[in-house]
Amino acid sequence: MSGFPWHRVFHPLCGADPLTLLRLVLRNGPPSLGGTPAYVVALATSLVRLPFTVLDLVMEALAPTRIVPPVFIVGYPRSGTTHLHNLMAASGVFATAPPVLAAMPWEARTLAPVAKIFIDPYLPRTRLIDGVAMSPEAPTEDEVGLANLGLASYFHAVYFPSHFAEDYRDGLSSPAPEGRRRAIRRYVRALGRRARGRPLLLKNPAYTAQVGTLLDLFPNARVVHIHRDPRAVFDSSRRALRRTMDELAVQSFAEADIDSAVLETYPLVMRALREQAAPLSRRQFAEVAFEDLTADPRRVLRRLWQQLDLPARPDSMARIEAHLAQVAGFQPEGARLDAVDLRHLRSAWPEELALYGR
């Protein structure tokens, strides 16, 4: 049942509220002719969901969700955050956000658990951008939900690319405005009831330059940063952006200069991360190289668990081993960079190449 591209009819923005959808059009202009049906379906869905949205808000106000300090995984897009997220989640000690609940944070208590039953069979079996296996319970990136809770999401640069370079840069590298802080708080609380006393394990590349915000909102949270050779990040980022925009952009993106946007944004994000992480203790912030994780995942994960004093079960490592066996045959696409690309990278990212290059 998942062979049909349902995401082109029921866009991820089907989990957004009406105000966010209207503000996106006011900010970026209307969808193209081809993108109009998906936008109209999303707007209609937001109106149908509105009574449940209000009910969820009332229920949260009357009985606020208690949050165990989360563990956040950060890293520039295409740095290996998903692989690390899946490995850590396989331990069985964390609560995570499955795709449908992640996309419907407005109705996490009411409609989302029911909708999940009906939507799960139609989810794609692999991710659109890279072929990584998906399932109805697969840990999902927070930005899927945050893009539906308000503006200031870099996903909006993909959905409405009329201001692609600006929205991509600001969504990844700018300090979190107050609306974004409220959205993060609401998203984490929306998932908190699912946690049932366990820490949430949350992954989002858009948090990489907002570590300070995360720790302001959740002072006892722990953060794991994964980095990857910048050359691989650049090539994988532009490839993933093109594929995602092919599937999910509701406007034409023919004029979007993807390469320039990535070249500009990456060093801004990494610099902000280094500045915000500098005063943090080893018990609160840890770093992992993607290359080390793929070469010796057991050693890297044991170090992470010890350094951050993460919870564990007697069978945690056995569960991780089982996941490693499942994904053993997956090979990420290699970097395909020409001489011009390499020259641009050496000019734009000298510090990052020195720090993270392999």
Coordinates of C-alpha atoms in Angstrom, one line a residue:
M1 CA 0.0 0.0 0.0
S2 CA 3.0 2.3 0.4
G3 CA 4.0 2.3 -3.3
F4 CA 1.8 5.3 -4.2
P5 CA 3.4 8.7 -3.5
W6 CA 0.9 9.7 -0.9
H7 CA 3.2 12.5 0.3
R8 CA 2.4 14.4 -2.9
V9 CA -1.3 14.4 -2.0
F10 CA -1.1 14.5 1.8
H11 CA 1.9 16.8 2.2
P12 CA 3.8 16.9 5.6
L13 CA 2.2 20.3 6.0
C14 CA -1.1 18.5 6.6
G15 CA -0.1 18.6 10.2
A16 CA 0.2 22.4 10.3
D17 CA -2.3 24.9 11.7
P18 CA -4.3 27.2 9.5
L19 CA -2.3 30.3 10.6
T20 CA 1.1 28.8 9.7
L21 CA -0.2 27.8 6.3
L22 CA -1.6 31.3 5.6
R23 CA 1.6 33.0 6.8
L24 CA 3.7 30.8 4.6
V25 CA 1.8 32.0 1.5
L26 CA 1.9 35.7 2.7
R27 CA 5.6 35.4 3.2
N28 CA 6.5 33.3 0.1
G29 CA 3.7 33.8 -2.4
P30 CA 1.2 31.2 -3.6
P31 CA 2.0 27.7 -4.5
S32 CA 2.5 26.8 -8.2
L33 CA -0.2 25.2 -10.2
G34 CA 1.3 21.8 -9.6
G35 CA 1.7 22.5 -5.9
T36 CA -1.8 23.9 -5.3
P37 CA -3.6 20.6 -4.7
A38 CA -1.2 19.6 -1.9
Y39 CA -1.5 23.0 -0.3
V40 CA -5.3 23.0 -0.5
V41 CA -5.5 19.5 1.0
A42 CA -3.2 20.7 3.8
L43 CA -5.3 23.8 4.5
A44 CA -8.5 21.8 4.5
T45 CA -7.0 19.2 6.8
S46 CA -5.9 22.0 9.2
L47 CA -9.5 23.2 9.4
V48 CA -11.0 19.7 9.9
R49 CA -8.4 19.2 12.7
L50 CA -9.1 22.5 14.4
P51 CA -11.5 21.2 17.1
F52 CA -8.9 18.6 18.1
T53 CA -6.2 21.3 18.1
V54 CA -8.2 23.4 20.5
L55 CA -9.0 20.4 22.7
D56 CA -5.3 19.4 22.9
L57 CA -4.4 23.0 24.0
V58 CA -7.0 22.9 26.7
M59 CA -5.9 19.5 28.0
E60 CA -2.3 20.5 28.1
A61 CA -3.2 23.7 30.0
L62 CA -5.2 21.8 32.5
A63 CA -2.7 18.9 33.0
P64 CA 0.8 19.9 31.8
T65 CA 3.1 17.2 30.7
R66 CA 6.0 16.5 32.9
I67 CA 9.2 16.2 30.9
V68 CA 12.2 14.0 31.8
P69 CA 15.3 15.9 30.6
P70 CA 15.7 14.8 26.9
V71 CA 18.8 13.7 25.0
F72 CA 19.2 15.8 21.8
I73 CA 21.2 14.7 18.7
V74 CA 22.5 17.6 16.6
G75 CA 24.6 17.9 13.5
Y76 CA 24.5 19.7 10.2
P77 CA 22.1 18.0 7.7
R78 CA 23.6 14.9 6.1
S79 CA 26.2 14.5 8.9
G80 CA 24.9 11.1 10.1
T81 CA 22.3 12.2 12.6
T82 CA 19.8 9.7 11.5
H83 CA 22.2 6.8 11.8
L84 CA 23.2 7.8 15.3
H85 CA 19.5 8.4 16.2
N86 CA 18.6 4.9 15.1
L87 CA 21.5 3.3 16.9
M88 CA 20.8 5.0 20.2
A89 CA 17.0 4.4 19.9
A90 CA 17.6 0.7 19.4
S91 CA 18.9 0.5 23.0
G92 CA 15.3 0.5 24.1
V93 CA 15.8 3.0 26.9
F94 CA 14.5 6.1 25.2
A95 CA 11.2 7.4 23.9
T96 CA 11.2 8.6 20.3
A97 CA 8.8 10.3 17.9
P98 CA 7.4 8.0 15.1
P99 CA 6.5 9.7 11.8
V100 CA 2.8 10.3 12.3
L101 CA 3.1 11.6 15.8
A102 CA 6.0 13.8 14.8
A103 CA 4.0 15.4 12.0
M104 CA 0.9 16.1 14.2
P105 CA 2.2 17.9 17.3
W106 CA -0.9 20.0 17.6
E107 CA -3.1 17.0 18.3
A108 CA -0.6 14.7 20.1
R109 CA -3.1 13.8 22.9
T110 CA -6.3 13.5 20.8
L111 CA -6.3 12.9 17.1
A112 CA -2.7 11.9 16.3
P113 CA -2.8 8.4 18.1
V114 CA -6.0 7.5 16.2
A115 CA -4.8 8.9 12.8
K116 CA -1.6 6.9 13.2
I117 CA -3.5 3.6 13.0
F118 CA -4.9 4.6 9.5
I119 CA -1.8 6.4 8.1
D120 CA 0.9 4.0 9.1
P121 CA 0.1 1.4 6.3
Y122 CA 0.6 4.1 3.7
L123 CA 4.0 5.4 4.9
P124 CA 6.9 4.9 2.4
R125 CA 9.2 2.0 3.2
T126 CA 12.4 4.1 2.6
R127 CA 13.3 7.7 3.1
L128 CA 12.8 9.9 0.0
I129 CA 16.3 11.3 0.1
D130 CA 18.6 8.3 0.7
G131 CA 16.9 5.0 0.8
V132 CA 17.3 4.5 4.5
A133 CA 14.6 2.0 5.7
M134 CA 11.5 3.5 7.4
S135 CA 8.8 1.9 9.5
P136 CA 5.8 3.2 11.4
E137 CA 7.8 3.4 14.6
A138 CA 11.1 4.8 13.1
P139 CA 12.5 7.7 15.1
T140 CA 11.7 10.9 13.2
E141 CA 13.4 14.3 13.0
D142 CA 11.8 17.0 15.1
E143 CA 11.8 19.5 12.3
V144 CA 8.9 17.6 10.6
G145 CA 6.7 18.7 13.5
L146 CA 8.3 22.1 14.2
A147 CA 7.7 23.1 10.6
N148 CA 4.0 22.6 11.4
L149 CA 4.0 24.6 14.6
G150 CA 5.1 28.0 13.1
L151 CA 7.6 29.8 11.0
A152 CA 11.4 29.9 11.3
S153 CA 11.9 26.3 10.0
Y154 CA 14.4 25.5 7.3
F155 CA 11.9 22.9 6.0
H156 CA 9.9 25.9 4.7
A157 CA 12.8 26.7 2.4
V158 CA 12.2 23.3 0.8
Y159 CA 8.4 23.5 0.8
F160 CA 8.2 27.2 -0.4
P161 CA 11.6 27.8 -2.1
S162 CA 10.8 31.3 -3.4
H163 CA 13.3 32.7 -0.7
F164 CA 15.3 29.5 -0.6
A165 CA 18.8 30.8 0.3
E166 CA 17.5 33.1 3.0
D167 CA 15.1 30.7 4.6
Y168 CA 17.6 27.8 4.5
R169 CA 20.3 29.9 6.1
D170 CA 18.2 31.5 8.7
G171 CA 16.4 28.3 9.6
L172 CA 19.6 26.6 10.3
S173 CA 22.0 29.2 11.6
S174 CA 20.0 32.0 13.3
P175 CA 19.3 32.3 17.0
A176 CA 15.8 30.9 17.9
P177 CA 13.2 33.7 18.0
E178 CA 10.6 33.5 20.7
G179 CA 8.1 31.8 18.4
R180 CA 10.6 29.1 17.7
R181 CA 11.3 28.6 21.4
R182 CA 7.6 28.2 22.0
A183 CA 7.3 25.7 19.2
I184 CA 10.2 23.6 20.6
R185 CA 8.7 23.6 24.0
R186 CA 5.3 22.6 22.7
Y187 CA 6.8 19.9 20.5
V188 CA 8.7 18.3 23.3
R189 CA 5.7 18.4 25.6
A190 CA 3.5 16.9 22.9
L191 CA 5.8 13.9 22.9
G192 CA 6.3 13.8 26.6
R193 CA 3.2 11.8 27.4
R194 CA 4.4 9.0 25.1
A195 CA 7.7 8.9 27.1
R196 CA 6.1 7.6 30.3
G197 CA 9.0 8.5 32.4
R198 CA 11.7 7.7 29.9
P199 CA 14.0 10.4 28.5
L200 CA 13.0 11.5 25.0
L201 CA 15.7 10.9 22.3
L202 CA 15.3 13.8 19.9
K203 CA 17.2 14.5 16.7
N204 CA 17.2 17.6 14.6
P205 CA 19.9 19.2 12.5
A206 CA 18.2 22.5 12.9
Y207 CA 19.1 22.4 16.6
T208 CA 22.8 22.5 15.8
A209 CA 23.1 26.3 16.1
Q210 CA 20.5 26.4 18.9
V211 CA 22.1 24.3 21.6
G212 CA 22.0 27.2 23.9
T213 CA 18.2 27.5 23.4
L214 CA 17.8 23.8 24.1
L215 CA 19.6 24.1 27.4
D216 CA 17.7 27.2 28.3
L217 CA 14.4 25.4 27.8
F218 CA 15.6 22.0 29.3
P219 CA 18.6 22.8 31.6
N220 CA 19.4 19.2 32.4
A221 CA 19.3 17.9 28.9
R222 CA 22.2 16.2 27.3
V223 CA 23.5 16.9 23.7
V224 CA 25.3 14.7 21.2
H225 CA 26.9 16.4 18.2
I226 CA 27.8 14.2 15.2
H227 CA 30.1 15.7 12.5
R228 CA 31.3 14.3 9.2
D229 CA 33.9 15.2 6.6
P230 CA 32.7 18.5 5.1
R231 CA 33.2 17.3 1.6
A232 CA 30.7 14.5 2.1
V233 CA 28.4 16.9 3.9
F234 CA 28.4 19.3 0.9
D235 CA 27.7 16.7 -1.7
S236 CA 25.1 14.8 0.3
S237 CA 23.3 18.0 1.3
R238 CA 22.9 19.3 -2.2
R239 CA 21.8 15.9 -3.5
A240 CA 19.3 15.5 -0.7
L241 CA 17.9 19.0 -1.1
R242 CA 17.2 18.4 -4.8
R243 CA 15.5 15.1 -4.2
T244 CA 13.4 16.5 -1.4
M245 CA 12.3 19.5 -3.3
D246 CA 11.4 17.4 -6.3
E247 CA 9.0 15.6 -4.0
L248 CA 7.8 18.2 -1.5
A249 CA 8.2 21.7 -3.0
V250 CA 4.9 23.4 -3.7
Q251 CA 6.6 26.1 -5.7
S252 CA 9.1 26.0 -8.5
F253 CA 12.7 25.8 -7.3
A254 CA 14.4 26.2 -10.7
E255 CA 16.0 29.5 -9.5
A256 CA 17.2 28.1 -6.1
D257 CA 21.0 28.2 -5.9
I258 CA 21.4 25.2 -3.6
D259 CA 25.2 25.0 -3.8
S260 CA 25.7 28.6 -2.7
A261 CA 23.2 28.3 0.1
V262 CA 25.0 25.2 1.6
L263 CA 28.4 26.9 1.1
E264 CA 27.2 30.0 3.0
T265 CA 25.2 28.2 5.8
Y266 CA 27.5 25.4 6.9
P267 CA 30.3 27.4 8.5
L268 CA 27.7 29.7 10.2
V269 CA 26.1 26.7 11.8
M270 CA 29.3 25.1 12.9
R271 CA 30.7 28.3 14.3
A272 CA 27.6 28.9 16.3
L273 CA 27.7 25.3 17.7
R274 CA 31.4 25.7 18.8
E275 CA 30.7 28.9 20.6
Q276 CA 27.6 27.6 22.4
A277 CA 29.2 24.2 23.3
A278 CA 32.5 25.7 24.6
P279 CA 31.3 26.2 28.2
L280 CA 29.4 22.9 28.5
S281 CA 30.7 20.1 30.6
R282 CA 31.6 16.6 29.3
R283 CA 28.6 15.3 31.2
Q284 CA 26.3 17.4 29.1
F285 CA 27.9 17.6 25.6
A286 CA 29.6 14.9 23.6
E287 CA 30.9 14.8 20.0
V288 CA 31.1 11.9 17.6
A289 CA 32.7 11.6 14.2
F290 CA 30.5 9.9 11.7
E291 CA 33.5 8.1 10.3
D292 CA 34.3 6.7 13.7
L293 CA 30.7 5.6 14.3
T294 CA 30.6 3.7 11.1
A295 CA 34.1 2.1 11.6
D296 CA 33.6 1.0 15.2
P297 CA 30.0 1.7 16.4
R298 CA 30.3 -0.4 19.6
R299 CA 33.3 1.5 20.9
V300 CA 31.8 4.9 20.1
L301 CA 28.4 4.1 21.7
R302 CA 30.0 2.7 24.8
R303 CA 32.0 5.9 25.2
L304 CA 28.9 8.0 24.7
W305 CA 27.0 6.1 27.3
Q306 CA 29.8 6.5 29.8
Q307 CA 30.6 10.1 29.1
L308 CA 26.9 11.3 29.3
D309 CA 25.9 8.8 32.0
L310 CA 23.0 7.6 29.8
P311 CA 20.4 5.1 31.1
A312 CA 20.8 1.5 30.0
R313 CA 19.0 -1.9 30.1
P314 CA 20.7 -5.3 30.5
D315 CA 19.9 -6.0 26.9
S316 CA 20.7 -2.6 25.4
M317 CA 23.8 -3.6 23.6
A318 CA 22.2 -6.8 22.3
R319 CA 19.4 -4.7 20.9
I320 CA 21.9 -2.3 19.2
E321 CA 23.7 -5.3 17.8
A322 CA 20.5 -6.5 16.3
H323 CA 19.9 -3.2 14.6
L324 CA 23.5 -3.1 13.3
A325 CA 22.8 -6.5 11.7
Q326 CA 19.7 -5.2 10.0
V327 CA 21.5 -2.3 8.4
A328 CA 24.8 -4.0 7.7
G329 CA 24.1 -4.1 3.9
F330 CA 23.3 -0.4 3.6
Q331 CA 25.9 1.8 1.9
P332 CA 25.6 5.6 1.8
E333 CA 26.3 7.2 -1.5
G334 CA 29.8 8.4 -1.9
A335 CA 30.8 12.0 -2.6
R336 CA 31.0 13.0 -6.2
L337 CA 32.9 16.3 -6.3
D338 CA 34.8 17.8 -9.2
A339 CA 37.8 20.2 -9.1
V340 CA 35.5 23.3 -9.1
D341 CA 33.6 21.9 -6.1
L342 CA 36.8 21.2 -4.2
R343 CA 38.1 24.6 -4.9
H344 CA 34.9 26.3 -3.6
L345 CA 35.1 24.2 -0.4
R346 CA 38.7 25.0 0.3
S347 CA 37.9 28.7 -0.2
A348 CA 34.6 28.8 1.8
W349 CA 35.3 26.2 4.6
P350 CA 39.0 26.2 5.5
E351 CA 38.4 26.0 9.2
E352 CA 35.8 23.3 9.0
L353 CA 38.0 21.2 6.7
A354 CA 40.8 21.5 9.2
L355 CA 38.5 20.6 12.1
Y356 CA 36.3 17.9 10.6
G357 CA 38.0 16.7 7.4
R358 CA 39.1 13.1 6.9

